[in-house]
Amino acid sequence: MMDLKRDFANRDELIAYLRDEFAEAAAVDDHVSETRGGRAAAEAQLAKLGKGKDYEASRNYVHGPVSRLSAYIRHGVLSLAEVRDAAVAKERLSEDAEKFVNELAWRDYWQRVYAEIGDGIWDDREPYKTGWDRERYADQLPDDITAGDTGLPCIDAFVRALYETGYLHHHVRMWLAAYVVHWRRVKWQAGARWFLSHLIDGDPASNNLSWQWVASTFSAKPYVFNRENLEKYTEGEYCKECPLYGRCDFEGSYERQQRRLFPNADPSVFGGEDRRSFGRGRGRGRR
Amino acid sequence: MTLERTVVWVHRDDLSPLSPALVSHPDAPAIFVFDDELLREWKISFKRIVFIYECLLELPVTIRRGDSVSEVTDFAAKHGSNRIVTSSSPSPRHAQIVSQIAQRSEGRLSVDIIERTPFVHAPRKLDLRRFTYYWNAVKDNVLGS
């Protein structure tokens, strides 16, 4: 086999070369991410890391101060330890970096689980707690989802962003995953394969086990959201002018979503917990 | 005494110039392989390939495409090497490639795996059934408090 080329005058020349060398992939989707690979780009991004308390307060907003380091961490361009050290060094009290470091720890946790179970990350770790057997979930993603043509402006915009940028904010990943698994009742594995194909930071462990967390096959209950939650954390970006406002698939309280989506679920799965438990402290090391 | 000639196999979990495999063997020839089977099986999108390629351009590596086992073995033979060094990965595919290299070369090639810097030195065997158990066990060490 020939060695592949290493010298390029600029990024355009590199991309043109790769479009020829990897023509099969480019034929499917030839978008290029704005996120540049390499240690220099990684260090520049790391230098922009903000204060821990700001991160903690606003990380769930899609335009919040997330680090955008996930692609570099996933490929080992930056180690978790050095990102942690950089975050702690910015603080007078190391505790102020705790939430951010906790999110880094999610990734370490997924990697440790992966080392232990290997390809078992593709199997349901536990049964679904949704009241539906796994046979009731479709094997494949419906075409309208992969085409970004569901008619739901928020979901379709998330799909376009996945294809065009290879990056989704962690909250968007949770909404999209919940929509696929719970609203459309598709096996989480189909969604996980889809994300792995496109996310620049796609890592089988973090990705699959997070999908399992949403699905409830690696958590005590399924993750769902509602329009109010999406509207708040996108700051109205999609809801403001949405023709479906007030009558979309996500309207109503969390209790209503649960009753509608999981009529056969054991009530104790949701017992006594209010909606705040869905949006807080459940990030999966995705930034 | 046999002189040990080493090549480094760089994989996509460790694309840093500070990779322990590269740093510990600064003069050894190094290779990265875009594995055809993996590209196909995971339908790795073009944008992911571009990102990885940009990472590789900052590393002192020969870049190839094909079957990882064949390409790494061939690269080692080309450089008259009998030892391959790579960094650790939790991926079962990594372990598979390592064992196939040793098998196919009928013991002529050894593969040494260097551990990457851990995020935390676990104080004891960790309970990984839920994140909370793990976090409670490592939190103090992770934050250095």
XYZ file of C-alpha atoms in Angstrom:
432
model
C 0.000 0.000 0.000
C 1.174 3.508 -0.830
C 1.814 6.017 1.914
C -0.780 8.772 1.985
C 0.317 12.340 1.329
C 1.437 14.652 4.136
C 2.313 17.952 2.478
C -0.427 20.384 1.621
C -0.300 24.087 0.835
C -3.506 24.771 2.741
C -6.665 23.213 4.200
C -8.529 23.393 0.881
C -5.818 21.349 -0.815
C -5.927 18.789 2.014
C -9.706 18.488 1.757
C -9.611 18.096 -2.034
C -7.013 15.326 -1.664
C -9.067 13.526 0.984
C -12.228 13.782 -1.150
C -10.382 11.647 -3.727
C -8.706 9.263 -1.296
C -11.860 8.680 0.757
C -14.342 9.041 -2.078
C -16.830 6.522 -0.599
C -17.248 8.552 2.598
C -17.334 11.865 0.723
C -20.022 10.483 -1.609
C -22.334 9.886 1.352
C -21.791 13.297 2.958
C -18.857 15.581 2.231
C -19.350 18.192 4.934
C -16.209 19.326 6.751
C -16.301 20.482 10.357
C -15.106 23.883 11.475
C -13.399 22.070 14.355
C -9.813 21.614 13.240
C -7.788 18.620 14.229
C -4.367 18.767 15.858
C -2.610 19.661 19.075
C -2.187 23.340 18.152
C -5.942 23.759 17.668
C -6.559 21.779 20.850
C -4.267 23.993 22.920
C -5.897 27.124 21.496
C -9.307 25.772 22.530
C -8.031 24.763 25.963
C -6.735 28.304 26.500
C -10.326 29.553 26.112
C -11.592 27.418 29.004
C -13.772 29.556 31.266
C -14.400 29.656 35.003
C -15.944 26.630 36.657
C -18.849 28.468 38.267
C -19.931 30.000 34.936
C -19.812 26.553 33.388
C -21.841 25.076 36.213
C -24.518 27.772 35.980
C -25.000 27.770 32.217
C -23.687 24.533 30.744
C -27.133 23.196 29.869
C -27.924 26.167 27.610
C -27.084 25.291 24.016
C -25.157 28.534 23.690
C -23.676 28.160 27.172
C -19.959 28.201 28.023
C -19.102 24.593 27.223
C -15.466 23.799 26.521
C -15.747 22.310 22.989
C -12.794 20.059 23.864
C -14.576 16.733 23.364
C -13.124 15.950 19.920
C -9.594 16.490 21.232
C -10.195 14.447 24.363
C -11.788 11.625 22.391
C -8.706 11.302 20.171
C -6.215 11.657 22.994
C -4.939 14.953 21.576
C -5.565 16.280 25.076
C -5.561 13.942 28.055
C -8.358 14.135 30.616
C -5.719 14.740 33.275
C -4.264 17.801 31.572
C -7.715 19.283 30.927
C -8.580 18.705 34.579
C -5.306 20.345 35.667
C -5.980 23.357 33.432
C -9.505 23.729 34.847
C -8.370 23.479 38.472
C -5.468 25.891 37.861
C -7.966 28.598 36.896
C -9.634 28.490 40.302
C -8.627 29.743 43.729
C -10.581 26.830 45.202
C -10.385 23.535 43.321
C -14.024 22.899 44.368
C -15.098 25.638 41.969
C -14.031 23.380 39.099
C -15.938 20.413 40.490
C -18.862 20.356 38.055
C -16.579 20.553 35.027
C -14.242 17.922 36.454
C -17.259 15.755 37.246
C -18.164 15.866 33.542
C -14.615 14.826 32.626
C -15.029 11.992 35.099
C -18.069 10.742 33.168
C -15.773 10.108 30.229
C -13.219 8.320 32.416
C -16.059 6.261 33.864
C -17.350 5.236 30.400
C -13.803 4.265 29.346
C -13.418 2.083 32.423
C -16.739 0.386 31.747
C -15.630 -0.149 28.130
C -12.364 -1.730 29.281
C -14.405 -4.080 31.428
C -17.211 -5.089 29.057
C -15.717 -4.452 25.587
C -18.245 -5.025 22.809
C -20.863 -5.476 25.539
C -21.420 -1.719 25.156
C -23.588 -2.681 22.135
C -25.871 -4.858 24.269
C -28.627 -3.590 26.553
C -26.950 -3.466 29.962
C -30.319 -3.850 31.655
C -33.942 -4.197 30.465
C -35.775 -1.043 29.365
C -37.748 0.493 32.248
C -40.272 1.973 29.839
C -42.889 -0.765 30.027
C -42.035 -1.760 26.440
C -40.049 -4.914 25.618
C -37.073 -4.395 23.353
C -38.957 -6.199 20.549
C -41.359 -3.251 20.467
C -38.539 -0.952 19.338
C -37.643 -0.649 15.638
C -34.213 -1.809 14.456
C -33.651 1.045 12.023
C -34.019 4.802 12.110
C -37.032 6.048 10.136
C -36.111 7.876 6.915
C -37.737 11.137 7.988
C -35.332 11.367 10.933
C -32.169 10.667 8.918
C -33.391 13.067 6.218
C -34.034 15.780 8.827
C -37.602 15.914 7.609
C -39.735 15.105 10.641
C -41.593 18.412 10.396
C -40.435 19.347 13.899
C -38.222 22.426 13.325
C -36.042 21.795 16.394
C -35.383 18.116 15.649
C -34.727 18.770 11.951
C -32.281 21.562 12.838
C -30.436 19.229 15.229
C -30.104 16.624 12.469
C -28.746 19.215 10.030
C -26.212 20.366 12.641
C -25.109 16.772 13.182
C -24.409 16.349 9.467
C -22.965 19.782 8.795
C -20.790 20.315 11.862
C -20.218 16.904 13.450
C -20.957 18.490 16.816
C -24.026 18.709 19.047
C -24.259 20.321 22.465
C -24.809 17.659 25.156
C -28.376 18.801 25.834
C -29.213 18.547 22.135
C -27.812 15.003 22.081
C -30.097 14.097 24.964
C -33.190 15.587 23.299
C -32.446 13.970 19.957
C -31.673 10.596 21.542
C -34.856 10.740 23.648
C -36.899 11.668 20.565
C -35.480 8.707 18.625
C -35.837 6.116 21.385
C -38.969 7.230 23.228
C -41.089 9.308 20.854
C -40.317 7.132 17.796
C -39.590 3.919 19.671
C -36.378 2.970 17.864
C -33.676 0.799 19.450
C -30.955 2.960 20.928
C -28.336 0.990 18.963
C -29.620 2.479 15.690
C -29.239 5.991 17.054
C -25.843 5.234 18.541
C -24.515 3.995 15.181
C -25.859 7.139 13.513
C -24.147 9.454 16.019
C -20.865 7.518 15.822
C -20.809 7.950 12.095
C -21.078 11.734 12.273
C -19.883 13.123 15.606
C -16.282 14.318 15.413
C -15.955 13.298 19.068
C -17.768 10.002 18.492
C -16.437 7.507 20.984
C -18.132 4.120 21.265
C -18.078 4.035 25.054
C -19.310 7.565 25.841
C -21.731 7.463 22.944
C -23.331 4.053 23.443
C -23.518 4.180 27.204
C -25.062 7.658 27.059
C -27.680 6.377 24.611
C -28.294 3.541 27.065
C -28.675 6.086 29.856
C -31.341 7.926 27.858
C -33.036 4.649 26.867
C -33.055 3.398 30.494
C -31.008 0.288 29.741
C -28.173 1.748 31.832
C -30.163 3.944 34.216
C -33.085 3.694 36.586
C -35.579 5.494 34.321
C -35.933 6.768 30.769
C -34.842 10.329 30.049
C -37.534 12.527 28.545
C -37.949 16.267 28.107
C -40.736 18.668 27.210
C -41.175 21.751 25.074
C -40.726 24.067 28.049
C -37.319 22.536 28.783
C -36.191 22.723 25.160
C -37.493 26.264 24.787
C -35.687 27.407 27.929
C -32.293 25.926 27.128
C -32.345 26.926 23.455
C -33.536 30.397 24.552
C -36.528 30.080 22.256
C -34.415 29.612 19.138
C -36.771 27.039 17.601
C -39.990 27.571 19.527
C -40.304 31.321 18.992
C -41.524 31.054 15.417
C -42.522 27.416 15.383
C -45.837 26.782 13.608
C -46.412 23.858 15.990
C -46.046 25.970 19.128
C -48.611 24.913 21.715
C -49.434 21.670 19.904
C -46.094 19.953 19.218
C -45.144 16.436 20.312
C -43.315 17.765 23.356
C -46.088 19.854 24.946
C -47.112 19.324 28.543
C -45.624 18.384 31.857
C -43.093 15.641 32.419
C -45.819 13.578 34.033
C -47.892 13.911 30.862
C -44.945 12.820 28.669
C -44.374 9.821 30.914
C -48.033 8.797 30.886
C -48.259 9.157 27.124
C -44.938 7.532 26.203
C -44.799 4.830 28.864
C -48.380 3.820 29.729
C -47.240 0.329 30.729
C -44.265 1.367 32.842
C -44.061 0.434 36.488
C -45.159 3.684 38.218
C -42.401 3.316 40.801
C -39.854 4.050 38.037
C -40.987 7.674 38.101
C -42.235 7.741 41.650
C -41.890 10.942 43.573
C -39.280 12.636 41.409
C -39.954 15.979 39.864
C -38.843 17.116 36.452
C -35.715 18.846 37.689
C -34.084 15.484 38.112
C -33.939 15.075 34.331
C -31.974 18.145 33.497
C -29.535 18.318 36.339
C -26.407 16.433 37.126
C -26.976 14.006 34.317
C -24.505 15.206 31.693
C -22.391 12.560 30.125
C -19.002 14.107 29.708
C -20.016 15.573 26.372
C -19.040 19.081 25.745
C 22.791 -9.886 21.871
C 20.135 -8.964 19.332
C 19.653 -5.296 18.620
C 16.020 -4.392 19.092
C 14.561 -2.291 16.317
C 11.286 -0.662 17.195
C 8.443 0.912 15.232
C 5.543 2.803 16.793
C 1.926 2.083 15.890
C -0.218 5.149 16.532
C -3.980 4.637 16.802
C -6.883 7.036 16.886
C -7.347 7.027 20.659
C -3.961 8.671 21.073
C -3.289 11.293 18.404
C -1.100 13.589 20.487
C 2.535 14.512 19.916
C 2.800 13.766 23.644
C 1.631 10.187 23.137
C 3.701 8.036 25.498
C 4.466 5.647 22.632
C 5.908 8.446 20.484
C 7.659 10.299 23.307
C 9.390 7.179 24.591
C 10.652 6.304 21.074
C 11.420 9.629 19.426
C 13.679 8.114 16.752
C 11.519 5.126 15.866
C 9.552 5.179 12.599
C 5.830 5.488 13.311
C 2.698 4.508 11.399
C -1.026 5.235 11.499
C -3.521 3.161 9.506
C -6.991 4.201 8.369
C -8.532 0.780 8.806
C -10.850 -0.003 5.876
C -12.973 -2.413 7.864
C -13.529 0.141 10.616
C -14.338 2.923 8.140
C -16.895 0.647 6.504
C -18.387 -0.908 9.595
C -18.859 2.364 11.473
C -19.623 4.396 8.333
C -17.079 6.962 9.496
C -18.113 10.230 7.893
C -15.847 12.390 5.782
C -15.701 15.160 8.405
C -14.369 12.678 10.969
C -11.675 11.559 8.516
C -10.623 15.172 7.911
C -10.342 15.844 11.657
C -8.217 12.744 12.251
C -6.022 13.549 9.247
C -5.371 17.060 10.563
C -4.283 15.550 13.880
C -1.941 13.186 12.024
C -0.270 15.989 10.090
C 1.181 17.244 13.391
C 2.634 13.832 14.222
C 5.794 12.223 12.831
C 3.904 9.331 11.266
C 3.567 7.539 7.969
C -0.132 7.480 7.051
C -1.608 4.468 5.298
C -4.994 3.004 4.518
C -5.895 -0.691 4.517
C -5.950 -3.541 6.989
C -4.280 -2.515 10.263
C -2.642 -5.890 10.919
C -1.159 -6.162 7.405
C -0.041 -2.551 7.220
C 1.641 -2.470 10.630
C 3.317 -5.828 9.989
C 4.501 -4.686 6.573
C 5.784 -1.393 8.012
C 7.738 -3.236 10.692
C 9.262 -5.576 8.070
C 10.211 -2.636 5.868
C 12.147 -1.123 8.774
C 13.699 -4.436 9.810
C 11.875 -4.249 13.104
C 10.985 -6.993 15.525
C 9.190 -4.872 18.101
C 6.093 -2.693 17.884
C 5.204 -0.176 20.529
C 1.721 1.264 20.884
C -0.245 3.040 23.573
C -3.114 1.508 25.478
C -6.757 1.593 24.436
C -9.908 0.119 25.982
C -11.146 -0.839 22.496
C -11.510 -4.598 21.931
C -10.457 -3.990 18.311
C -7.099 -2.688 19.550
C -6.548 -5.864 21.556
C -7.585 -7.944 18.540
C -5.102 -6.213 16.238
C -2.294 -6.611 18.774
C -2.929 -10.337 19.117
C -3.270 -10.847 15.341
C 0.053 -9.091 14.704
C 1.785 -11.474 17.103
C -0.028 -14.475 15.627
C 0.516 -13.699 11.952
C 4.205 -12.995 12.470
C 4.516 -16.321 14.293
C 6.260 -14.675 17.184
C 8.799 -12.695 15.136
C 7.107 -9.465 16.195
C 6.425 -8.498 19.781
C 3.965 -5.758 20.697
C 4.496 -3.654 23.795
C 1.614 -1.545 25.087
C 2.419 1.627 26.995
C -0.227 2.907 29.405
C -1.478 6.440 28.844
C -1.633 8.946 31.705
C -4.613 7.940 33.845
C -7.205 10.529 34.851
C -7.118 9.210 38.369
C -5.273 6.520 40.287
C -8.123 4.520 41.722
C -7.723 3.938 45.448
C -9.220 0.441 45.134
C -11.120 -1.718 42.666
C -13.920 0.517 41.482
C -17.591 -0.386 41.494
C -18.688 0.570 37.974
C -22.368 -0.354 38.205
C -23.315 3.329 38.425
C -21.381 6.543 37.948
C -22.219 7.693 41.477
C -20.340 4.786 43.058
C -17.299 5.513 40.888
C -17.450 9.283 41.562
C -17.740 8.907 45.309
C -14.678 6.662 45.290
C -12.445 8.895 43.157
C -13.704 12.436 43.758
C -11.106 13.480 46.325
C -8.229 12.108 44.259
C -9.517 13.681 41.061
C -9.817 17.149 42.560
C -6.617 16.824 44.540
C -8.425 17.900 47.695
